[in-house]
mmCIF file of C-alpha atoms and ligand atoms in Angstrom:
data_model
loop_
_atom_site.group_PDB
_atom_site.id
_atom_site.type_symbol
_atom_site.label_atom_id
_atom_site.label_comp_id
_atom_site.label_asym_id
_atom_site.label_seq_id
_atom_site.Cartn_x
_atom_site.Cartn_y
_atom_site.Cartn_z
ATOM 1 C CA UNK A 255 -86.265 -227.327 -63.807
ATOM 2 C CA UNK A 256 -88.477 -224.806 -62.029
ATOM 3 C CA UNK A 257 -86.737 -222.070 -60.075
ATOM 4 C CA UNK A 258 -87.962 -222.959 -56.581
ATOM 5 C CA UNK A 259 -88.823 -220.096 -54.289
ATOM 6 C CA UNK A 260 -90.880 -219.164 -51.271
ATOM 7 C CA UNK A 261 -92.386 -215.886 -50.291
ATOM 8 C CA UNK A 262 -90.765 -213.990 -47.449
ATOM 9 C CA UNK A 263 -92.490 -211.020 -45.874
ATOM 10 C CA UNK A 264 -89.259 -209.351 -44.734
ATOM 11 C CA UNK A 265 -87.167 -209.100 -41.579
ATOM 12 C CA UNK A 266 -90.186 -209.198 -39.252
ATOM 13 C CA UNK A 267 -91.482 -212.479 -40.785
ATOM 14 C CA UNK A 268 -91.493 -215.283 -38.195
ATOM 15 C CA UNK A 269 -90.413 -217.606 -41.014
ATOM 16 C CA UNK A 270 -86.714 -216.870 -41.457
ATOM 17 C CA UNK A 271 -84.577 -216.795 -44.568
ATOM 18 C CA UNK A 272 -82.764 -219.880 -43.301
ATOM 19 C CA UNK A 273 -86.100 -221.700 -42.937
ATOM 20 C CA UNK A 274 -86.689 -220.935 -46.596
ATOM 21 C CA UNK A 275 -83.240 -222.066 -47.562
ATOM 22 C CA UNK A 276 -83.663 -225.297 -45.596
ATOM 23 C CA UNK A 277 -86.859 -225.925 -47.549
ATOM 24 C CA UNK A 278 -84.586 -226.197 -50.575
ATOM 25 C CA UNK A 279 -85.283 -222.833 -52.189
ATOM 26 C CA UNK A 280 -82.798 -221.109 -54.433
ATOM 27 C CA UNK A 281 -84.834 -217.931 -54.569
ATOM 28 C CA UNK A 282 -86.908 -215.720 -52.337
ATOM 29 C CA UNK A 283 -90.032 -213.858 -53.401
ATOM 30 C CA UNK A 284 -90.154 -210.544 -51.645
ATOM 31 C CA UNK A 285 -91.510 -207.010 -51.588
ATOM 32 C CA UNK A 286 -90.726 -203.799 -49.773
ATOM 33 C CA UNK A 287 -93.963 -203.777 -47.779
ATOM 34 C CA UNK A 288 -92.685 -200.887 -45.663
ATOM 35 C CA UNK A 289 -92.885 -198.473 -48.612
ATOM 36 C CA UNK A 290 -96.373 -196.959 -48.870
ATOM 37 C CA UNK A 291 -98.274 -197.927 -52.014
ATOM 38 C CA UNK A 292 -97.555 -195.410 -54.758
ATOM 39 C CA UNK A 293 -94.161 -194.248 -53.505
ATOM 40 C CA UNK A 294 -90.925 -194.946 -55.337
ATOM 41 C CA UNK A 295 -88.831 -197.955 -54.379
ATOM 42 C CA UNK A 296 -85.360 -196.441 -54.106
ATOM 43 C CA UNK A 297 -82.216 -198.220 -55.214
ATOM 44 C CA UNK A 298 -80.913 -197.925 -51.689
ATOM 45 C CA UNK A 299 -83.878 -199.771 -50.153
ATOM 46 C CA UNK A 300 -83.896 -202.413 -52.881
ATOM 47 C CA UNK A 301 -80.169 -203.058 -52.467
ATOM 48 C CA UNK A 302 -80.482 -203.382 -48.707
ATOM 49 C CA UNK A 303 -83.135 -206.052 -49.058
ATOM 50 C CA UNK A 304 -81.286 -207.810 -51.843
ATOM 51 C CA UNK A 305 -78.136 -207.994 -49.734
ATOM 52 C CA UNK A 306 -80.041 -209.544 -46.840
ATOM 53 C CA UNK A 307 -81.375 -212.285 -49.109
ATOM 54 C CA UNK A 308 -78.025 -212.906 -50.776
ATOM 55 C CA UNK A 309 -76.274 -213.076 -47.399
ATOM 56 C CA UNK A 310 -78.582 -216.024 -46.659
ATOM 57 C CA UNK A 311 -77.334 -217.772 -49.804
ATOM 58 C CA UNK A 312 -80.353 -217.182 -52.035
ATOM 59 C CA UNK A 313 -81.335 -214.760 -54.773
ATOM 60 C CA UNK A 314 -84.128 -212.233 -55.155
ATOM 61 C CA UNK A 315 -85.445 -212.216 -58.683
ATOM 62 C CA UNK A 316 -89.210 -212.067 -58.169
ATOM 63 C CA UNK A 317 -91.029 -209.145 -56.608
ATOM 64 C CA UNK A 318 -94.417 -209.842 -55.134
ATOM 65 C CA UNK A 319 -95.837 -207.303 -55.315
ATOM 66 C CA UNK A 320 -95.042 -203.900 -56.673
ATOM 67 C CA UNK A 321 -98.525 -202.704 -55.734
ATOM 68 C CA UNK A 322 -100.664 -200.510 -57.947
ATOM 69 C CA UNK A 323 -102.175 -197.453 -56.277
ATOM 70 C CA UNK A 324 -105.978 -197.283 -56.107
ATOM 71 C CA UNK A 325 -105.912 -193.978 -58.038
ATOM 72 C CA UNK A 326 -104.344 -195.822 -60.988
ATOM 73 C CA UNK A 327 -107.088 -198.457 -60.870
ATOM 74 C CA UNK A 328 -109.752 -195.754 -60.825
ATOM 75 C CA UNK A 329 -107.767 -193.422 -63.081
ATOM 76 C CA UNK A 330 -108.492 -190.423 -60.966
ATOM 77 C CA UNK A 331 -106.772 -188.371 -58.252
ATOM 78 C CA UNK A 332 -103.009 -188.447 -58.568
ATOM 79 C CA UNK A 333 -102.863 -191.382 -60.988
ATOM 80 C CA UNK A 334 -100.378 -189.707 -63.314
ATOM 81 C CA UNK A 335 -97.900 -189.155 -60.509
ATOM 82 C CA UNK A 336 -98.343 -192.737 -59.310
ATOM 83 C CA UNK A 337 -97.737 -194.091 -62.814
ATOM 84 C CA UNK A 338 -94.557 -192.014 -63.063
ATOM 85 C CA UNK A 339 -93.486 -193.365 -59.688
ATOM 86 C CA UNK A 340 -94.251 -196.900 -60.843
ATOM 87 C CA UNK A 341 -92.055 -196.438 -63.892
ATOM 88 C CA UNK A 342 -89.238 -195.133 -61.719
ATOM 89 C CA UNK A 343 -89.588 -198.110 -59.374
ATOM 90 C CA UNK A 344 -89.409 -200.412 -62.391
ATOM 91 C CA UNK A 345 -86.189 -198.768 -63.527
ATOM 92 C CA UNK A 346 -84.764 -199.033 -60.041
ATOM 93 C CA UNK A 347 -85.561 -202.705 -59.534
ATOM 94 C CA UNK A 348 -84.114 -203.489 -62.958
ATOM 95 C CA UNK A 349 -80.949 -201.563 -62.105
ATOM 96 C CA UNK A 350 -80.590 -203.831 -59.070
ATOM 97 C CA UNK A 351 -80.867 -206.961 -61.229
ATOM 98 C CA UNK A 352 -84.407 -208.047 -60.366
ATOM 99 C CA UNK A 353 -86.448 -209.641 -63.134
ATOM 100 C CA UNK A 354 -90.105 -210.440 -62.421
ATOM 101 C CA UNK A 355 -92.591 -207.886 -61.119
ATOM 102 C CA UNK A 356 -95.837 -209.325 -59.768
ATOM 103 C CA UNK A 357 -98.830 -207.047 -59.322
ATOM 104 C CA UNK A 358 -102.592 -207.264 -59.249
ATOM 105 C CA UNK A 359 -105.499 -205.086 -60.274
ATOM 106 C CA UNK A 360 -108.071 -206.090 -57.646
ATOM 107 C CA UNK A 361 -109.939 -203.026 -56.385
ATOM 108 C CA UNK A 362 -109.444 -202.282 -52.665
ATOM 109 C CA UNK A 363 -109.119 -205.838 -51.419
ATOM 110 C CA UNK A 364 -106.506 -208.394 -52.335
ATOM 111 C CA UNK A 365 -107.380 -212.022 -51.582
ATOM 112 C CA UNK A 366 -110.231 -212.842 -49.239
ATOM 113 C CA UNK A 367 -111.122 -215.727 -46.949
ATOM 114 C CA UNK A 368 -113.945 -216.130 -44.464
ATOM 115 C CA UNK A 369 -111.882 -218.532 -42.343
ATOM 116 C CA UNK A 370 -108.098 -218.481 -42.004
ATOM 117 C CA UNK A 371 -107.966 -221.482 -39.666
ATOM 118 C CA UNK A 372 -110.431 -224.019 -41.044
ATOM 119 C CA UNK A 373 -109.754 -227.269 -39.235
ATOM 120 C CA UNK A 374 -109.278 -230.330 -41.417
ATOM 121 C CA UNK A 375 -109.859 -233.910 -40.261
ATOM 122 C CA UNK A 376 -106.176 -234.284 -39.294
ATOM 123 C CA UNK A 377 -106.378 -231.078 -37.174
ATOM 124 C CA UNK A 378 -104.187 -229.062 -39.496
ATOM 125 C CA UNK A 379 -105.634 -225.739 -40.572
ATOM 126 C CA UNK A 380 -106.435 -224.417 -44.003
ATOM 127 C CA UNK A 381 -107.830 -221.255 -45.578
ATOM 128 C CA UNK A 382 -111.502 -221.359 -46.476
ATOM 129 C CA UNK A 383 -113.836 -219.155 -48.475
ATOM 130 C CA UNK A 384 -117.436 -219.829 -47.649
ATOM 131 C CA UNK A 385 -119.721 -217.901 -49.938
ATOM 132 C CA UNK A 386 -122.737 -218.116 -47.584
ATOM 133 C CA UNK A 387 -120.747 -216.567 -44.775
ATOM 134 C CA UNK A 388 -119.360 -213.969 -47.113
ATOM 135 C CA UNK A 389 -122.935 -212.951 -47.964
ATOM 136 C CA UNK A 390 -123.632 -212.662 -44.231
ATOM 137 C CA UNK A 391 -120.587 -210.422 -43.922
ATOM 138 C CA UNK A 392 -121.656 -208.279 -46.839
ATOM 139 C CA UNK A 393 -125.361 -207.918 -46.027
ATOM 140 C CA UNK A 394 -125.605 -208.135 -42.237
ATOM 141 C CA UNK A 395 -122.212 -207.345 -40.758
ATOM 142 C CA UNK A 396 -120.730 -204.762 -43.106
ATOM 143 C CA UNK A 397 -124.255 -203.688 -44.090
ATOM 144 C CA UNK A 398 -123.107 -202.493 -47.479
ATOM 145 C CA UNK A 399 -125.782 -200.229 -48.911
ATOM 146 C CA UNK A 400 -127.561 -201.965 -51.785
ATOM 147 C CA UNK A 401 -125.899 -205.340 -51.151
ATOM 148 C CA UNK A 402 -129.276 -207.159 -51.166
ATOM 149 C CA UNK A 403 -129.844 -206.097 -54.763
ATOM 150 C CA UNK A 404 -126.856 -208.073 -55.960
ATOM 151 C CA UNK A 405 -127.914 -211.502 -54.769
ATOM 152 C CA UNK A 406 -130.711 -213.742 -56.002
ATOM 153 C CA UNK A 407 -133.781 -214.371 -53.842
ATOM 154 C CA UNK A 408 -132.478 -217.847 -53.171
ATOM 155 C CA UNK A 409 -129.076 -216.549 -52.061
ATOM 156 C CA UNK A 410 -130.693 -213.965 -49.825
ATOM 157 C CA UNK A 411 -132.723 -216.697 -48.136
ATOM 158 C CA UNK A 412 -129.572 -218.758 -47.590
ATOM 159 C CA UNK A 413 -127.763 -215.755 -46.141
ATOM 160 C CA UNK A 414 -130.632 -214.944 -43.787
ATOM 161 C CA UNK A 415 -130.791 -218.500 -42.576
ATOM 162 C CA UNK A 416 -127.034 -218.592 -42.071
ATOM 163 C CA UNK A 417 -127.059 -215.302 -40.176
ATOM 164 C CA UNK A 418 -129.744 -216.574 -37.830
ATOM 165 C CA UNK A 419 -127.821 -219.795 -37.191
ATOM 166 C CA UNK A 420 -124.439 -218.218 -36.529
ATOM 167 C CA UNK A 421 -123.362 -217.510 -32.962
ATOM 168 C CA UNK A 422 -122.131 -214.052 -32.005
ATOM 169 C CA UNK A 423 -118.622 -215.456 -31.825
ATOM 170 C CA UNK A 424 -118.833 -216.884 -35.351
ATOM 171 C CA UNK A 425 -120.116 -213.593 -36.683
ATOM 172 C CA UNK A 426 -117.240 -211.712 -35.131
ATOM 173 C CA UNK A 427 -114.760 -214.230 -36.472
ATOM 174 C CA UNK A 428 -116.040 -213.905 -40.051
ATOM 175 C CA UNK A 429 -116.143 -210.137 -39.726
ATOM 176 C CA UNK A 430 -112.527 -210.050 -38.579
ATOM 177 C CA UNK A 431 -111.290 -212.374 -41.347
ATOM 178 C CA UNK A 432 -113.048 -210.493 -44.128
ATOM 179 C CA UNK A 433 -111.501 -207.234 -42.974
ATOM 180 C CA UNK A 434 -107.915 -208.530 -42.844
ATOM 181 C CA UNK A 435 -105.563 -206.301 -44.804
ATOM 182 C CA UNK A 436 -103.934 -209.212 -46.620
ATOM 183 C CA UNK A 437 -101.234 -209.797 -47.663
ATOM 184 C CA UNK A 438 -98.333 -209.138 -45.334
ATOM 185 C CA UNK A 439 -100.061 -206.520 -43.267
ATOM 186 C CA UNK A 440 -100.683 -206.620 -39.540
ATOM 187 C CA UNK A 441 -103.430 -204.075 -39.887
ATOM 188 C CA UNK A 442 -107.054 -204.690 -40.714
ATOM 189 C CA UNK A 443 -109.473 -202.447 -42.500
ATOM 190 C CA UNK A 444 -112.223 -200.878 -40.438
ATOM 191 C CA UNK A 445 -115.759 -201.315 -41.792
ATOM 192 C CA UNK A 446 -115.912 -197.531 -42.236
ATOM 193 C CA UNK A 447 -112.757 -197.604 -44.381
ATOM 194 C CA UNK A 448 -114.136 -200.339 -46.606
ATOM 195 C CA UNK A 449 -117.498 -198.637 -47.010
ATOM 196 C CA UNK A 450 -115.824 -195.332 -47.852
ATOM 197 C CA UNK A 451 -113.468 -197.027 -50.331
ATOM 198 C CA UNK A 452 -116.394 -198.860 -51.953
ATOM 199 C CA UNK A 453 -118.129 -195.556 -52.531
ATOM 200 C CA UNK A 454 -115.146 -194.334 -54.538
ATOM 201 C CA UNK A 455 -115.704 -197.212 -56.997
ATOM 202 C CA UNK A 456 -119.304 -196.270 -57.685
ATOM 203 C CA UNK A 457 -119.844 -196.034 -61.420
ATOM 204 C CA UNK A 458 -116.653 -197.899 -62.315
ATOM 205 C CA UNK A 459 -117.848 -200.810 -64.393
ATOM 206 C CA UNK A 460 -115.941 -203.947 -65.289
ATOM 207 C CA UNK A 461 -115.317 -202.545 -68.705
ATOM 208 C CA UNK A 462 -114.019 -199.268 -67.326
ATOM 209 C CA UNK A 463 -111.679 -201.034 -64.925
ATOM 210 C CA UNK A 464 -110.338 -203.110 -67.801
ATOM 211 C CA UNK A 465 -109.717 -199.976 -69.837
ATOM 212 C CA UNK A 466 -107.908 -198.468 -66.851
ATOM 213 C CA UNK A 467 -105.706 -201.540 -66.594
ATOM 214 C CA UNK A 468 -104.911 -201.386 -70.303
ATOM 215 C CA UNK A 469 -104.094 -197.675 -70.056
ATOM 216 C CA UNK A 470 -101.733 -198.459 -67.167
ATOM 217 C CA UNK A 471 -100.107 -201.283 -69.131
ATOM 218 C CA UNK A 472 -99.636 -199.130 -72.213
ATOM 219 C CA UNK A 473 -97.559 -196.812 -70.065
ATOM 220 C CA UNK A 474 -95.553 -199.193 -67.921
ATOM 221 C CA UNK A 475 -94.994 -202.233 -70.157
ATOM 222 C CA UNK A 476 -92.661 -200.377 -72.575
ATOM 223 C CA UNK A 477 -90.584 -199.245 -69.583
ATOM 224 C CA UNK A 478 -90.497 -202.792 -68.234
ATOM 225 C CA UNK A 479 -89.519 -204.153 -71.645
ATOM 226 C CA UNK A 480 -86.770 -201.584 -72.167
ATOM 227 C CA UNK A 481 -85.346 -202.572 -68.792
ATOM 228 C CA UNK A 482 -85.525 -206.331 -69.344
ATOM 229 C CA UNK A 483 -88.295 -206.915 -66.795
ATOM 230 C CA UNK A 484 -91.235 -209.292 -66.904
ATOM 231 C CA UNK A 485 -94.497 -208.001 -65.475
ATOM 232 C CA UNK A 486 -96.756 -210.707 -64.056
ATOM 233 C CA UNK A 487 -100.365 -209.964 -63.184
ATOM 234 C CA UNK A 488 -101.908 -212.060 -60.434
ATOM 235 C CA UNK A 489 -105.493 -213.283 -60.902
ATOM 236 C CA UNK A 490 -108.372 -212.235 -58.691
ATOM 237 C CA UNK A 491 -108.889 -214.338 -55.594
ATOM 238 C CA UNK A 492 -111.654 -215.420 -55.393
ATOM 239 C CA UNK A 493 -112.033 -215.139 -59.155
ATOM 240 C CA UNK A 494 -115.330 -213.271 -59.291
ATOM 241 C CA UNK A 495 -116.846 -209.995 -58.215
ATOM 242 C CA UNK A 496 -117.090 -209.370 -54.468
ATOM 243 C CA UNK A 497 -118.866 -206.552 -52.606
ATOM 244 C CA UNK A 498 -120.170 -205.291 -55.909
ATOM 245 C CA UNK A 499 -116.625 -204.480 -57.057
ATOM 246 C CA UNK A 500 -115.605 -205.215 -60.620
ATOM 247 C CA UNK A 501 -112.990 -207.957 -60.997
ATOM 248 C CA UNK A 502 -111.294 -208.335 -64.358
ATOM 249 C CA UNK A 503 -108.572 -210.972 -63.966
ATOM 250 C CA UNK A 504 -110.664 -214.055 -63.318
ATOM 251 C CA UNK A 505 -111.108 -216.068 -66.513
ATOM 252 C CA UNK A 506 -109.154 -217.284 -69.524
ATOM 253 C CA UNK A 507 -110.754 -214.546 -71.622
ATOM 254 C CA UNK A 508 -109.653 -211.913 -69.094
ATOM 255 C CA UNK A 509 -106.078 -213.182 -69.255
ATOM 256 C CA UNK A 510 -106.139 -213.295 -73.059
ATOM 257 C CA UNK A 511 -107.472 -209.727 -73.182
ATOM 258 C CA UNK A 512 -104.629 -208.597 -70.950
ATOM 259 C CA UNK A 513 -101.799 -210.269 -72.831
ATOM 260 C CA UNK A 514 -103.289 -209.176 -76.164
ATOM 261 C CA UNK A 515 -103.624 -205.581 -75.063
ATOM 262 C CA UNK A 516 -99.912 -205.075 -75.653
ATOM 263 C CA UNK A 517 -97.843 -207.689 -77.356
ATOM 264 C CA UNK A 518 -94.621 -207.548 -75.392
ATOM 265 C CA UNK A 519 -92.461 -210.115 -73.633
ATOM 266 C CA UNK A 520 -92.785 -207.859 -70.608
ATOM 267 C CA UNK A 521 -96.573 -208.183 -70.471
ATOM 268 C CA UNK A 522 -97.216 -211.479 -68.753
ATOM 269 C CA UNK A 523 -98.844 -213.479 -66.026
ATOM 270 C CA UNK A 524 -98.403 -214.809 -62.554
ATOM 271 C CA UNK A 525 -100.257 -218.040 -63.202
ATOM 272 C CA UNK A 526 -101.890 -218.925 -59.891
ATOM 273 C CA UNK A 527 -103.530 -222.335 -60.126
ATOM 274 C CA UNK A 528 -105.193 -221.827 -56.733
ATOM 275 C CA UNK A 529 -106.944 -218.582 -57.613
ATOM 276 C CA UNK A 530 -107.976 -219.631 -61.113
ATOM 277 C CA UNK A 531 -108.937 -223.126 -59.997
ATOM 278 C CA UNK A 532 -111.520 -221.845 -57.506
ATOM 279 C CA UNK A 533 -113.800 -221.235 -60.480
ATOM 280 C CA UNK A 534 -115.369 -224.388 -61.935
ATOM 281 C CA UNK A 535 -115.549 -222.967 -65.464
ATOM 282 C CA UNK A 536 -111.798 -222.307 -65.578
ATOM 283 C CA UNK A 537 -109.936 -225.149 -67.277
ATOM 284 C CA UNK A 538 -106.618 -224.501 -65.534
ATOM 285 C CA UNK A 539 -104.683 -227.149 -67.451
ATOM 286 C CA UNK A 540 -106.076 -225.981 -70.808
ATOM 287 C CA UNK A 541 -105.207 -222.383 -69.975
ATOM 288 C CA UNK A 542 -101.527 -223.300 -69.964
ATOM 289 C CA UNK A 543 -101.858 -224.250 -73.644
ATOM 290 C CA UNK A 544 -103.448 -220.901 -74.448
ATOM 291 C CA UNK A 545 -101.264 -218.676 -72.297
ATOM 292 C CA UNK A 546 -98.066 -220.618 -71.627
ATOM 293 C CA UNK A 547 -95.765 -218.225 -73.442
ATOM 294 C CA UNK A 548 -96.863 -215.413 -71.156
ATOM 295 C CA UNK A 549 -96.331 -217.205 -67.860
ATOM 296 C CA UNK A 550 -93.482 -215.495 -66.014
ATOM 297 C CA UNK A 551 -94.192 -216.766 -62.515
ATOM 298 C CA UNK A 552 -96.120 -219.709 -61.073
ATOM 299 C CA UNK A 553 -98.119 -220.054 -57.887
ATOM 300 C CA UNK A 554 -98.870 -223.745 -57.483
ATOM 301 C CA UNK A 555 -101.715 -224.414 -55.102
ATOM 302 C CA UNK A 556 -104.904 -226.446 -55.099
ATOM 303 C CA UNK A 557 -108.448 -225.847 -53.984
ATOM 304 C CA UNK A 558 -111.369 -228.121 -53.281
ATOM 305 C CA UNK A 559 -114.625 -226.584 -54.371
ATOM 306 C CA UNK A 560 -117.987 -227.206 -52.803
ATOM 307 C CA UNK A 561 -121.309 -226.042 -54.185
ATOM 308 C CA UNK A 562 -122.147 -222.368 -54.109
ATOM 309 C CA UNK A 563 -118.668 -220.935 -54.676
ATOM 310 C CA UNK A 564 -117.283 -222.326 -51.430
ATOM 311 C CA UNK A 565 -113.744 -223.667 -51.513
ATOM 312 C CA UNK A 566 -110.944 -224.522 -49.170
ATOM 313 C CA UNK A 567 -107.256 -224.862 -49.844
ATOM 314 C CA UNK A 568 -106.485 -228.538 -50.245
ATOM 315 C CA UNK A 569 -103.091 -230.256 -50.246
ATOM 316 C CA UNK A 570 -100.978 -229.114 -53.165
ATOM 317 C CA UNK A 571 -101.350 -232.375 -55.071
ATOM 318 C CA UNK A 572 -104.968 -232.906 -54.061
ATOM 319 C CA UNK A 573 -108.101 -230.891 -54.869
ATOM 320 C CA UNK A 574 -109.863 -230.073 -58.106
ATOM 321 C CA UNK A 575 -106.866 -229.091 -60.204
ATOM 322 C CA UNK A 576 -104.941 -232.028 -61.588
ATOM 323 C CA UNK A 577 -101.462 -231.004 -60.503
ATOM 324 C CA UNK A 578 -99.845 -233.853 -62.426
ATOM 325 C CA UNK A 579 -101.310 -232.506 -65.680
ATOM 326 C CA UNK A 580 -100.326 -228.970 -64.722
ATOM 327 C CA UNK A 581 -96.763 -230.058 -64.029
ATOM 328 C CA UNK A 582 -96.538 -231.990 -67.279
ATOM 329 C CA UNK A 583 -97.595 -228.917 -69.239
ATOM 330 C CA UNK A 584 -95.153 -226.743 -67.330
ATOM 331 C CA UNK A 585 -92.206 -229.082 -67.844
ATOM 332 C CA UNK A 586 -92.925 -229.190 -71.582
ATOM 333 C CA UNK A 587 -93.435 -225.453 -71.674
ATOM 334 C CA UNK A 588 -90.082 -224.780 -70.024
ATOM 335 C CA UNK A 589 -88.371 -227.106 -72.489
ATOM 336 C CA UNK A 590 -90.042 -225.371 -75.408
ATOM 337 C CA UNK A 591 -89.200 -221.892 -74.153
ATOM 338 C CA UNK A 592 -85.839 -222.981 -72.769
ATOM 339 C CA UNK A 593 -86.424 -221.179 -69.489
ATOM 340 C CA UNK A 594 -86.631 -221.973 -65.812
ATOM 341 C CA UNK A 595 -89.857 -220.401 -64.551
ATOM 342 C CA UNK A 596 -89.869 -219.224 -60.939
ATOM 343 C CA UNK A 597 -92.442 -221.076 -58.860
ATOM 344 C CA UNK A 598 -93.579 -220.893 -55.304
ATOM 345 C CA UNK A 599 -95.823 -223.297 -53.428
ATOM 346 C CA UNK A 600 -98.593 -220.850 -52.776
ATOM 347 C CA UNK A 601 -99.825 -221.117 -49.203
ATOM 348 C CA UNK A 602 -99.696 -224.236 -47.054
ATOM 349 C CA UNK A 603 -101.588 -225.734 -44.187
ATOM 350 C CA UNK A 604 -100.781 -224.761 -40.638
ATOM 351 C CA UNK A 605 -99.565 -228.030 -39.184
ATOM 352 C CA UNK A 606 -97.179 -229.723 -36.733
ATOM 353 C CA UNK A 607 -95.157 -227.182 -34.708
ATOM 354 C CA UNK A 608 -96.554 -224.301 -36.727
ATOM 355 C CA UNK A 609 -99.913 -224.827 -35.020
ATOM 356 C CA UNK A 610 -98.326 -223.131 -32.011
ATOM 357 C CA UNK A 611 -96.713 -220.301 -33.944
ATOM 358 C CA UNK A 612 -98.031 -217.110 -35.334
ATOM 359 C CA UNK A 613 -97.488 -216.695 -39.057
ATOM 360 C CA UNK A 614 -99.261 -214.815 -41.825
ATOM 361 C CA UNK A 615 -102.380 -216.731 -42.875
ATOM 362 C CA UNK A 616 -101.329 -219.337 -45.437
ATOM 363 C CA UNK A 617 -97.632 -218.634 -45.005
ATOM 364 C CA UNK A 618 -96.477 -221.011 -42.271
ATOM 365 C CA UNK A 619 -93.131 -222.718 -42.923
ATOM 366 C CA UNK A 620 -93.939 -226.397 -42.584
ATOM 367 C CA UNK A 621 -97.107 -226.517 -44.710
ATOM 368 C CA UNK A 622 -95.360 -224.703 -47.518
ATOM 369 C CA UNK A 623 -92.288 -226.906 -47.163
ATOM 370 C CA UNK A 624 -94.558 -229.944 -47.510
ATOM 371 C CA UNK A 625 -96.174 -228.477 -50.629
ATOM 372 C CA UNK A 626 -92.845 -227.547 -52.141
ATOM 373 C CA UNK A 627 -91.344 -230.963 -51.439
ATOM 374 C CA UNK A 628 -94.301 -232.674 -53.096
ATOM 375 C CA UNK A 629 -94.176 -230.391 -56.113
ATOM 376 C CA UNK A 630 -90.422 -230.827 -56.424
ATOM 377 C CA UNK A 631 -90.814 -234.606 -56.429
ATOM 378 C CA UNK A 632 -93.636 -234.384 -58.917
ATOM 379 C CA UNK A 633 -91.540 -232.253 -61.240
ATOM 380 C CA UNK A 634 -88.598 -234.619 -61.088
ATOM 381 C CA UNK A 635 -90.815 -237.639 -61.747
ATOM 382 C CA UNK A 636 -92.637 -235.945 -64.603
ATOM 383 C CA UNK A 637 -89.510 -234.673 -66.245
ATOM 384 C CA UNK A 638 -87.672 -237.997 -66.003
ATOM 385 C CA UNK A 639 -90.628 -239.828 -67.463
ATOM 386 C CA UNK A 640 -90.931 -237.533 -70.477
ATOM 387 C CA UNK A 641 -88.742 -238.322 -73.477
HETATM 388 C C1 LIG B 766 -101.910 -214.421 -51.752
HETATM 389 C C2 LIG B 766 -101.148 -213.850 -52.851
HETATM 390 C C3 LIG B 766 -101.689 -212.527 -53.355
HETATM 391 C C4 LIG B 766 -100.695 -211.903 -54.304
HETATM 392 C C5 LIG B 766 -101.086 -210.565 -54.864
HETATM 393 C C6 LIG B 766 -100.182 -210.213 -56.010
HETATM 394 O O1 LIG B 766 -101.435 -215.265 -51.066
HETATM 395 O O2 LIG B 766 -100.986 -214.746 -53.869
HETATM 396 O O3 LIG B 766 -101.885 -211.687 -52.275
HETATM 397 O O4 LIG B 766 -99.492 -211.702 -53.648
HETATM 398 O O5 LIG B 766 -102.393 -210.536 -55.278
HETATM 399 O O6 LIG B 766 -100.233 -208.864 -56.283
#
């Protein structure tokens, strides 16, 4: 069976470890968010966190994330030092008994949504990415130099129309959401910070970024392998270029390129059905056939796509990805590999009592509990019905 987990943002998270345990989790997905990106995770800090989780009766096997410094992605500045630090952190987490190390290679921004409280018909709230509003953010609110050159004439007309229709309040709301320093941060970027950071990526093409990722992997994967760790790269979310930045972990071919770059059991994937599924040309179920042996961690989540790249986060078993087919593939995969893959219900709707609480966008307790309970039932049903 899947190793059921939920993400916990640490002692300041309004969702407690006992909430997670009551949801039926055996494991907690965690990171040391207090350590600045690029610095070494010390054994002392890792142990402290591990003890907290174990005292609540659960285990910490999956890290999400051990973040990659921007200098490594750009391969400039102090990238060599940061790679050395990364290797040391890997050795330290392995020494403490952790197993899976999630990371991503998205330049500057992690995941992005234009609305973190999109009201559904039943008054629960979901995360929403509306491409038209994102264009408004990019062109009119952030005023990124050269942004107009990256959209088609038709898209520009849509953006202009949208901008003219939006109230001041709506504009501010979109601006605020797009600048959120997700995940797990209470701080937002300022527009000046984003514009300055974007400038530092000038001239870095998709191909270059990919080469930089491969160069990073060639250094860290052998260390991970020697220490019995599994590295798991998280896909881009949304799975295409934003703000003119290259994104290289969006498609099946991207994932194949990554796992083929070094053939090692340590070089694997965090298979996020929500991120990958936001792209209509990604066959999420088929990808499990191609990449199953490299899946070290699962984020199960669903999206409902509209035209134009818009999507919102649907119920876990609803939306465009057939979660029954996904689960069937996963159950068979685990039997074949004889492993229990860690899984977390990625995100959940804000609903019931959580509508009155403040939680990290997507990470309320009840919505995730609902998703987990549905997925758990689905897994049991699927596995009992398979010979
Ligand atoms: C969003 C998350 C991502 C993920 C990172 C992994 O909810 O799935 O922020 O943690 O991209 O490095």
